[in-house]
CSV table of C-alpha atoms and ligand atoms in Angstrom, one decimal:
chain,number,residue,atom,x,y,z
W,403,MET,CA,-4.8,1.0,34.0
W,404,LEU,CA,-2.8,-2.3,33.6
W,405,TYR,CA,1.0,-2.1,34.1
W,406,ARG,CA,4.0,-4.1,32.7
W,407,THR,CA,7.4,-4.3,34.1
W,408,MET,CA,10.5,-3.1,32.3
W,409,PRO,CA,12.7,-6.3,32.6
W,410,LYS,CA,16.0,-4.9,33.8
W,411,THR,CA,15.1,-2.0,35.9
W,412,GLY,CA,11.8,-3.3,37.5
W,413,ASP,CA,9.8,0.0,36.7
W,414,LYS,CA,6.0,-0.8,36.3
W,415,LEU,CA,4.9,1.3,33.2
W,416,SER,CA,1.5,1.7,32.1
W,417,ILE,CA,0.9,-0.3,29.1
W,418,LEU,CA,-0.6,2.7,27.4
W,419,GLY,CA,1.9,5.6,27.0
W,420,PHE,CA,1.1,9.0,25.8
W,421,GLY,CA,2.8,10.0,22.3
W,422,CYS,CA,3.3,13.7,22.1
W,423,MET,CA,3.8,13.6,18.1
W,424,ARG,CA,0.1,14.6,17.4
W,425,LEU,CA,-1.2,16.9,19.8
W,426,PRO,CA,-4.6,19.1,19.3
W,427,MET,CA,-3.7,22.3,17.3
W,428,ALA,CA,-5.3,25.7,17.2
W,429,ASP,CA,-4.4,28.6,14.8
W,430,GLY,CA,-1.5,26.6,13.7
W,431,ALA,CA,0.2,26.0,17.2
W,432,ILE,CA,-0.2,23.5,19.9
W,433,ASP,CA,-3.6,24.1,21.8
W,434,ASP,CA,-1.9,24.4,25.1
W,435,ALA,CA,-4.8,24.7,27.3
W,436,ARG,CA,-6.4,21.6,25.8
W,437,ALA,CA,-3.4,19.3,25.3
W,438,ILE,CA,-2.1,20.0,28.6
W,439,ALA,CA,-5.7,18.9,30.0
W,440,GLN,CA,-5.3,15.8,28.0
W,441,VAL,CA,-1.9,14.8,29.2
W,442,ARG,CA,-2.6,15.5,32.8
W,443,SER,CA,-6.0,13.6,32.6
W,444,ALA,CA,-4.3,10.8,31.1
W,445,ILE,CA,-1.7,10.8,34.1
W,446,ASP,CA,-4.7,11.5,36.6
W,447,ARG,CA,-6.0,8.0,35.0
W,448,GLY,CA,-2.9,5.9,35.5
W,449,VAL,CA,-0.6,6.8,32.5
W,450,ASN,CA,3.0,6.9,33.7
W,451,TYR,CA,5.0,7.0,30.4
W,452,ILE,CA,5.3,10.2,28.3
W,453,ASP,CA,6.9,10.2,25.0
W,454,THR,CA,8.2,13.0,22.9
W,455,ALA,CA,11.3,13.8,20.4
W,456,TRP,CA,13.1,16.8,19.5
W,457,PRO,CA,11.5,17.4,16.0
W,458,TYR,CA,8.0,16.8,17.1
W,459,HIS,CA,5.5,19.5,16.3
W,460,GLY,CA,8.5,21.4,14.6
W,461,GLY,CA,10.5,21.5,17.8
W,462,GLU,CA,7.5,22.7,20.0
W,463,SER,CA,6.7,19.1,21.4
W,464,GLU,CA,9.5,19.2,24.1
W,465,PRO,CA,8.8,22.6,25.4
W,466,PHE,CA,5.1,21.7,25.8
W,467,VAL,CA,6.0,18.5,27.5
W,468,GLY,CA,8.0,20.5,30.0
W,469,ARG,CA,4.7,22.8,30.6
W,470,ALA,CA,2.5,20.2,30.7
W,471,LEU,CA,4.5,18.3,33.5
W,472,ARG,CA,4.7,21.4,35.9
W,473,ASP,CA,2.7,21.4,39.1
W,474,GLY,CA,3.8,18.0,40.4
W,475,TYR,CA,3.3,16.0,37.3
W,476,ARG,CA,6.8,15.4,36.2
W,477,ASP,CA,7.5,13.2,39.3
W,478,ARG,CA,4.6,11.2,38.7
W,479,VAL,CA,5.6,9.9,35.2
W,480,ARG,CA,8.9,8.4,33.3
W,481,LEU,CA,9.7,10.9,30.8
W,482,ALA,CA,11.2,9.6,27.3
W,483,THR,CA,12.7,11.7,24.6
W,484,LYS,CA,15.3,10.7,21.8
W,485,LEU,CA,18.6,12.1,20.7
W,486,PRO,CA,18.1,13.5,16.9
W,487,SER,CA,20.5,11.2,15.5
W,488,TRP,CA,20.5,12.5,12.0
W,489,MET,CA,21.6,16.0,13.5
W,490,ILE,CA,24.8,14.5,14.9
W,491,LYS,CA,27.9,15.4,13.3
W,492,THR,CA,30.3,15.2,16.3
W,493,ARG,CA,30.6,13.7,19.5
W,494,ALA,CA,30.0,17.0,21.1
W,495,ASP,CA,26.6,17.5,19.2
W,496,MET,CA,25.4,14.6,21.3
W,497,ASP,CA,25.9,16.5,24.4
W,498,ARG,CA,24.6,19.7,23.0
W,499,TYR,CA,21.3,18.2,22.0
W,500,LEU,CA,20.9,16.5,25.3
W,501,ASN,CA,21.4,19.4,27.3
W,502,ALA,CA,19.0,21.3,25.2
W,503,GLN,CA,16.5,18.8,25.8
W,504,LEU,CA,16.9,18.9,29.3
W,505,THR,CA,16.3,22.5,29.3
W,506,ARG,CA,13.3,22.4,26.8
W,507,LEU,CA,11.6,19.6,29.1
W,508,GLU,CA,12.5,21.8,32.3
W,509,THR,CA,13.8,18.7,34.0
W,510,GLY,CA,17.3,17.4,35.3
W,511,ARG,CA,17.1,13.9,34.0
W,512,ILE,CA,15.5,11.9,31.3
W,513,ASP,CA,14.3,8.5,32.5
W,514,TYR,CA,14.1,6.7,29.2
W,515,TYR,CA,16.6,8.3,26.3
W,516,LEU,CA,16.2,6.9,22.7
W,517,VAL,CA,18.8,7.1,19.8
W,518,HIS,CA,16.1,8.2,17.3
W,519,SER,CA,15.0,6.2,14.3
W,520,LEU,CA,18.2,4.0,13.8
W,521,ASP,CA,19.1,2.0,10.7
W,522,GLY,CA,22.3,0.2,10.0
W,523,GLU,CA,23.9,3.3,8.3
W,524,LEU,CA,22.9,5.7,10.7
W,525,TRP,CA,24.1,3.2,13.7
W,526,ASP,CA,27.4,2.6,12.0
W,527,LYS,CA,28.1,6.6,11.8
W,528,LEU,CA,27.0,7.1,15.3
W,529,MET,CA,29.5,4.4,16.3
W,530,ALA,CA,32.1,5.9,14.7
W,531,LEU,CA,31.3,9.2,16.3
W,532,GLY,CA,31.4,7.8,19.8
W,533,ILE,CA,27.7,7.0,20.8
W,534,LEU,CA,28.6,4.3,23.3
W,535,GLU,CA,30.7,6.6,25.5
W,536,PHE,CA,28.3,9.5,25.2
W,537,LEU,CA,25.6,7.3,26.4
W,538,ASP,CA,27.7,5.6,29.4
W,539,THR,CA,28.8,9.4,30.6
W,540,ALA,CA,25.2,10.6,30.3
W,541,LYS,CA,24.0,7.8,32.5
W,542,GLN,CA,26.9,8.0,34.8
W,543,ASP,CA,26.2,11.9,35.6
W,544,GLY,CA,22.5,11.3,35.8
W,545,ARG,CA,21.2,13.2,32.8
W,546,ILE,CA,19.6,10.0,31.4
W,547,VAL,CA,18.5,7.0,33.6
W,548,ASN,CA,17.8,4.3,30.8
W,549,ALA,CA,19.1,3.9,27.3
W,550,GLY,CA,17.4,2.5,24.5
W,551,PHE,CA,16.8,3.3,20.6
W,552,SER,CA,14.1,3.6,18.2
W,553,PHE,CA,14.2,1.6,14.9
W,554,HIS,CA,13.2,1.9,11.4
W,555,GLY,CA,15.6,-0.4,9.4
W,556,LEU,CA,16.0,-3.7,8.3
W,557,ALA,CA,15.6,-6.6,10.5
W,558,THR,CA,19.2,-7.8,10.0
W,559,ASP,CA,20.5,-4.4,11.6
W,560,PHE,CA,17.9,-4.5,14.4
W,561,THR,CA,19.5,-7.8,15.9
W,562,ARG,CA,23.3,-6.2,15.8
W,563,ILE,CA,22.1,-3.2,17.3
W,564,VAL,CA,20.4,-4.8,20.1
W,565,ASP,CA,23.8,-6.8,20.7
W,566,ALA,CA,25.9,-3.9,20.5
W,567,TYR,CA,25.0,-2.0,23.9
W,568,PRO,CA,23.5,-3.0,27.2
W,569,TRP,CA,20.1,-1.3,26.5
W,570,VAL,CA,17.4,-1.4,28.7
W,571,PHE,CA,14.8,-1.0,25.9
W,572,CYS,CA,13.9,-0.4,22.1
W,573,GLN,CA,11.0,1.3,20.4
W,574,ILE,CA,9.7,-0.3,17.2
W,575,GLN,CA,7.0,-0.1,14.7
W,576,TYR,CA,4.4,-2.9,15.2
W,577,ASN,CA,1.0,-3.7,14.2
W,578,TYR,CA,-1.0,-6.6,12.6
W,579,LEU,CA,0.0,-5.4,9.2
W,580,ASP,CA,3.7,-5.0,9.9
W,581,GLN,CA,4.5,-8.5,11.4
W,582,SER,CA,7.3,-8.7,9.0
W,583,PHE,CA,8.3,-5.3,8.7
W,584,GLN,CA,11.5,-3.8,10.1
W,585,ALA,CA,12.1,-5.5,13.3
W,586,GLY,CA,8.7,-7.1,13.1
W,587,THR,CA,7.7,-10.3,15.3
W,588,ALA,CA,11.2,-11.6,15.1
W,589,GLY,CA,12.7,-8.6,16.4
W,590,LEU,CA,10.2,-8.2,18.8
W,591,LYS,CA,11.0,-11.7,20.3
W,592,TYR,CA,14.7,-11.2,19.8
W,593,ALA,CA,14.8,-8.0,22.0
W,594,ALA,CA,12.6,-9.7,24.7
W,595,SER,CA,15.0,-12.5,24.8
W,596,LYS,CA,17.9,-10.2,25.4
W,597,GLY,CA,16.0,-8.7,28.4
W,598,LEU,CA,14.9,-5.5,26.7
W,599,GLY,CA,11.5,-3.8,27.4
W,600,VAL,CA,9.9,-3.1,24.0
W,601,VAL,CA,7.8,0.2,23.5
W,602,ILE,CA,5.6,0.1,20.4
W,603,MET,CA,5.0,3.0,18.1
W,604,GLU,CA,2.6,3.1,15.2
W,605,PRO,CA,0.2,0.4,16.7
W,606,LEU,CA,-2.5,1.8,14.3
W,607,ARG,CA,-0.2,2.3,11.2
W,608,GLY,CA,-0.6,6.0,11.1
W,609,GLY,CA,-4.2,5.9,11.6
W,610,LEU,CA,-4.9,3.4,8.8
W,611,LEU,CA,-6.0,0.6,11.6
W,612,ALA,CA,-8.2,3.2,13.2
W,613,ARG,CA,-10.5,4.1,10.4
W,614,PRO,CA,-14.1,3.8,11.9
W,615,THR,CA,-15.0,2.7,8.4
W,616,PRO,CA,-12.5,0.2,7.0
W,617,PRO,CA,-12.7,-1.2,3.3
W,618,PRO,CA,-15.8,-3.2,3.0
W,619,SER,CA,-14.0,-6.7,2.7
W,620,VAL,CA,-12.4,-5.7,6.2
W,621,ALA,CA,-15.4,-4.6,7.7
W,622,ALA,CA,-17.2,-8.0,6.7
W,623,ILE,CA,-14.7,-9.7,8.8
W,624,TRP,CA,-15.1,-7.6,12.0
W,625,ASP,CA,-18.9,-8.0,11.5
W,626,GLN,CA,-18.5,-11.8,12.2
W,627,ALA,CA,-16.5,-10.9,15.5
W,628,SER,CA,-18.0,-12.0,18.8
W,629,PRO,CA,-17.5,-9.8,21.1
W,630,ARG,CA,-17.7,-6.9,18.8
W,631,ARG,CA,-15.0,-4.4,18.9
W,632,SER,CA,-14.1,-1.3,17.0
W,633,PRO,CA,-11.1,-1.5,14.4
W,634,VAL,CA,-9.0,0.5,16.8
W,635,GLU,CA,-9.7,-1.9,19.6
W,636,TRP,CA,-9.0,-4.8,17.4
W,637,ALA,CA,-5.6,-3.2,16.4
W,638,LEU,CA,-4.6,-2.3,20.1
W,639,ARG,CA,-5.7,-5.5,21.7
W,640,TRP,CA,-3.6,-7.4,19.2
W,641,VAL,CA,-0.4,-5.7,20.0
W,642,TRP,CA,-1.2,-5.8,23.9
W,643,ASN,CA,-1.9,-9.5,23.5
W,644,HIS,CA,2.1,-10.2,23.0
W,645,PRO,CA,3.8,-10.7,26.4
W,646,GLU,CA,7.2,-9.4,24.9
W,647,VAL,CA,5.2,-5.7,24.7
W,648,THR,CA,5.7,-3.3,27.5
W,649,VAL,CA,4.2,0.0,26.5
W,650,VAL,CA,2.0,0.8,23.4
W,651,LEU,CA,2.4,4.5,22.3
W,652,SER,CA,-0.7,6.2,21.3
W,653,GLY,CA,-0.7,9.8,19.9
W,654,MET,CA,-4.2,11.0,21.2
W,655,ASN,CA,-5.5,14.5,20.4
W,656,GLU,CA,-9.3,14.0,20.9
W,657,GLU,CA,-10.7,13.7,24.4
W,658,ALA,CA,-12.5,11.0,23.1
W,659,HIS,CA,-9.5,9.2,22.0
W,660,VAL,CA,-7.9,9.5,25.5
W,661,ALA,CA,-11.1,8.2,27.2
W,662,GLN,CA,-11.4,5.3,24.6
W,663,ASN,CA,-7.6,4.2,25.0
W,664,LEU,CA,-7.7,4.2,28.7
W,665,ALA,CA,-11.0,2.2,28.8
W,666,MET,CA,-9.2,-0.5,26.3
W,667,ALA,CA,-6.0,-0.5,28.3
W,668,GLU,CA,-8.1,-1.8,31.5
W,669,LYS,CA,-8.6,-5.2,30.3
W,670,ALA,CA,-5.7,-5.8,27.7
W,671,HIS,CA,-3.9,-8.5,29.5
W,672,ALA,CA,-1.1,-10.5,27.5
W,673,GLY,CA,-2.6,-13.5,26.0
W,674,SER,CA,-6.3,-12.3,26.7
W,675,LEU,CA,-7.3,-13.0,23.2
W,676,GLY,CA,-8.5,-16.5,22.1
W,677,ASP,CA,-7.4,-18.4,18.9
W,678,GLY,CA,-10.7,-17.4,17.2
W,679,GLU,CA,-10.1,-13.8,17.6
W,680,LEU,CA,-6.6,-13.9,16.7
W,681,ALA,CA,-7.7,-16.1,13.4
W,682,LEU,CA,-9.9,-13.0,12.6
W,683,VAL,CA,-7.3,-10.6,12.9
W,684,ASP,CA,-4.8,-12.7,10.7
W,685,ARG,CA,-7.9,-12.9,8.1
W,686,ALA,CA,-8.2,-8.9,8.5
W,687,ALA,CA,-4.4,-8.6,8.0
W,688,ARG,CA,-4.4,-10.9,4.8
W,689,THR,CA,-7.4,-9.0,3.4
W,690,TYR,CA,-5.6,-5.6,3.8
W,691,HIS,CA,-2.3,-7.1,2.0
W,692,GLU,CA,-4.5,-8.3,-0.6
W,693,LEU,CA,-5.9,-4.6,-1.2
W,694,MET,CA,-2.2,-3.1,-1.4
W,695,GLN,CA,-0.9,-2.0,-4.6
W,696,VAL,CA,2.4,-3.8,-4.3
W,697,GLY,CA,2.6,-7.1,-2.5
W,698,CYS,CA,6.1,-5.9,-0.8
W,699,THR,CA,6.4,-7.8,2.6
W,700,GLY,CA,9.4,-5.4,3.7
W,701,CYS,CA,11.7,-8.5,3.9
W,702,GLY,CA,14.5,-6.4,2.8
W,703,TYR,CA,16.3,-9.2,0.7
W,704,CYS,CA,16.2,-6.8,-2.3
W,705,MET,CA,18.7,-4.4,-0.3
W,706,PRO,CA,21.1,-2.9,-0.6
W,707,CYS,CA,20.1,-1.2,-4.0
W,708,PRO,CA,23.4,0.0,-5.6
W,709,ALA,CA,22.0,3.5,-6.5
W,710,GLY,CA,20.6,3.7,-2.9
W,711,VAL,CA,17.0,3.2,-3.5
W,712,ASP,CA,15.1,2.5,-0.2
W,713,ILE,CA,12.9,0.0,-1.8
W,714,PRO,CA,11.0,-1.5,1.0
W,715,LYS,CA,9.9,1.9,2.4
W,716,SER,CA,9.1,3.4,-0.8
W,717,PHE,CA,6.6,0.7,-1.3
W,718,SER,CA,5.4,0.8,2.4
W,719,PHE,CA,4.4,4.3,2.2
W,720,PHE,CA,3.0,3.8,-1.5
W,721,ASN,CA,0.6,0.9,-0.1
W,722,SER,CA,-0.3,3.2,3.1
W,723,MET,CA,-1.2,6.0,0.7
W,724,TYR,CA,-3.9,3.9,-0.9
W,725,LEU,CA,-5.1,2.2,2.0
W,726,SER,CA,-5.5,5.2,4.3
W,727,GLY,CA,-6.6,7.8,1.5
W,728,GLU,CA,-4.0,10.3,3.7
W,729,ARG,CA,-2.5,11.3,0.3
W,730,GLU,CA,-0.4,14.4,1.4
W,731,ALA,CA,0.4,12.9,4.8
W,732,MET,CA,2.0,9.8,3.3
W,733,ARG,CA,3.6,11.7,0.5
W,734,MET,CA,5.3,14.0,3.3
W,735,PHE,CA,6.4,10.8,5.4
W,736,TYR,CA,7.9,9.4,2.5
W,737,LEU,CA,10.1,12.3,1.9
W,738,LEU,CA,11.0,12.8,5.4
W,739,SER,CA,12.2,8.9,5.7
W,740,VAL,CA,14.0,8.6,2.3
W,741,ASP,CA,15.0,11.8,1.1
W,742,GLY,CA,18.6,12.9,1.2
W,743,GLY,CA,19.8,15.4,3.6
W,744,LEU,CA,17.1,14.5,6.4
W,745,ILE,CA,17.9,11.1,8.0
W,746,HIS,CA,20.6,10.2,5.5
W,747,GLU,CA,22.9,12.2,3.4
W,748,LYS,CA,22.2,10.3,0.2
W,749,SER,CA,18.7,10.1,-1.0
W,750,GLY,CA,16.9,6.8,-1.1
W,751,LEU,CA,14.2,8.1,-3.4
W,752,ALA,CA,12.3,5.9,-5.8
W,753,SER,CA,13.4,8.2,-8.5
W,754,GLU,CA,17.1,7.3,-7.9
W,755,CYS,CA,16.5,3.7,-9.6
W,756,VAL,CA,18.9,3.3,-12.8
W,757,LYS,CA,17.0,0.0,-13.9
W,758,CYS,CA,20.0,-2.2,-13.5
W,759,GLY,CA,17.6,-5.0,-12.5
W,760,GLN,CA,20.1,-6.4,-9.7
W,761,CYS,CA,16.9,-6.4,-7.3
W,762,LEU,CA,14.7,-8.5,-9.2
W,763,GLU,CA,15.9,-11.9,-8.7
W,764,LYS,CA,16.3,-11.4,-4.8
W,765,CYS,CA,12.7,-10.5,-4.5
W,766,PRO,CA,10.8,-13.5,-3.2
W,767,GLN,CA,7.3,-11.9,-4.1
W,768,GLN,CA,8.6,-11.6,-7.6
W,769,ILE,CA,7.5,-8.1,-7.8
W,770,GLN,CA,8.7,-6.1,-10.8
W,771,ILE,CA,10.5,-3.4,-8.7
W,772,PRO,CA,11.9,-1.2,-11.4
W,773,ASP,CA,8.5,-0.8,-12.8
W,774,MET,CA,6.5,-0.5,-9.4
W,775,LEU,CA,9.1,2.3,-8.3
W,776,GLU,CA,8.1,4.4,-11.6
W,777,ARG,CA,4.7,4.5,-10.4
W,778,VAL,CA,5.8,5.4,-6.8
W,779,VAL,CA,7.8,8.4,-8.8
W,780,GLU,CA,4.9,9.5,-10.4
W,781,GLU,CA,2.5,9.4,-7.6
W,782,MET,CA,4.6,10.3,-4.7
W,783,GLU,CA,7.4,12.4,-5.9
W,784,GLY,CA,5.5,14.4,-8.5
W,785,ASP,CA,6.3,17.9,-9.9
W,786,ASP,CA,6.4,19.6,-6.5
W,787,LEU,CA,9.0,17.3,-4.9
W,788,ARG,CA,11.6,20.2,-4.3
W,789,GLU,CA,9.1,22.5,-3.0
W,790,ARG,CA,7.7,19.8,-0.3
W,791,ALA,CA,11.1,18.8,0.4
W,792,ALA,CA,12.2,22.2,1.5
W,793,MET,CA,9.1,22.5,3.9
W,794,VAL,CA,9.8,19.2,5.5
W,795,ARG,CA,13.4,20.4,5.8
W,796,GLN,CA,12.5,23.3,7.5
W,797,ALA,CA,10.3,21.4,10.1
W,798,PHE,CA,12.8,18.7,10.6
W,799,LEU,CA,16.1,20.0,10.7
W,800,GLN,CA,16.0,22.5,13.5
W,801,GLU,CA,19.4,22.8,15.3
W,802,ALA,CA,20.3,23.2,18.9
W,803,LYS,CA,21.6,26.6,19.7
R,355,SF4,S1,16.6,-2.1,-10.6
R,355,SF4,FE1,16.6,0.1,-9.3
R,355,SF4,S2,15.9,-0.6,-7.4
R,355,SF4,FE2,16.7,-2.3,-8.4
R,355,SF4,S3,18.8,-2.5,-7.6
R,355,SF4,FE3,18.7,-1.4,-9.7
R,355,SF4,S4,18.7,0.7,-9.2
R,355,SF4,FE4,18.1,-0.5,-7.3
R,356,SF4,S1,10.5,-5.6,-2.7
R,356,SF4,FE1,10.9,-7.9,-2.8
R,356,SF4,S2,12.5,-8.3,-1.5
R,356,SF4,FE2,12.4,-6.0,-1.5
R,356,SF4,S3,11.6,-5.9,0.5
R,356,SF4,FE3,9.7,-6.0,-0.8
R,356,SF4,S4,9.2,-8.0,-0.9
R,356,SF4,FE4,11.4,-8.1,0.1
């Protein structure tokens, strides 16, 4: 296992972190015996960063991690979890959730505590409720050691959040298809320039880049590579190649995935890919983008939409649905991300579009945004939207007692 240093703390963290969002299941619940064996085997082989969050597995991931880290494993890792920021209505809620998380995780401290899934709007709300004072207090009394945030908003909001607090780290979505999406490469470099460690989520873009059989035009590119690598290895090696990256999270639920990722993590030094290899990954990225239904780069210039539509996210999930073939999963993630009453009070669904046309002249890709949103409505929302939204809500909005 290779390790990289968290700049502000000197912590040596394994470049591969264990994400506990997609654990192995049996009979509709986490398969405890199997999942615990996987987590402990990864720790025995050098992984020392374990990541979970309040809503993962309908609230069952944190208690699972508590069990998995018994028998002396807790002291061998740095534990990360996240404040469910969309559930926070008062300053007191922040303490209520953190205290409940410490109980669920059977621990007295969270080593790396993130404010979960921020964007500009959510951040402004939390600032008004006193998030900075909460983080200071929780650090002073030892409930959290290092403060960070995870991010799913626009690049302009990313930099102002980085600048708003002495964060130790942040967590961003990053992979070779999302170089300009959300924080993107610019955000990665900005955070690193300010001394933040950067944890990467979605290095395989929800599994799309790990498919053993990619689209034929992408497979043809990998066929020309020397040395030969699997699609998943190209994707992970590309992320690890960036010196600004500290830890890459991977949700592993098959023993073979754990073994495969551990083997890759042994040789993924920053800067170890040559120019020819990087050019090949760039070609694969361009080819994937050509296969997308909407040529949206996620730049966010069309935002804000006066009707509240989250245009970049709507197109991102729409593209992912086509490229991954994971229709139901992408429809669910779309709802989770943009439906009202979940992360945000107001809906950002494509169906909110009133066709005012204000976004059209702002889009550098000249996308016919209102027309494309109609397709998103048709294919991602559909007639069963309300039923699916109720299911997502039940799983996601679980309150602390
Ligand atoms: S056309 Fe639709 S998406 Fe574009 S700004 Fe108007 S309401 Fe928003
Ligand atoms: S629709 Fe156009 S302006 Fe909006 S995020 Fe996509 S590429 Fe950028």
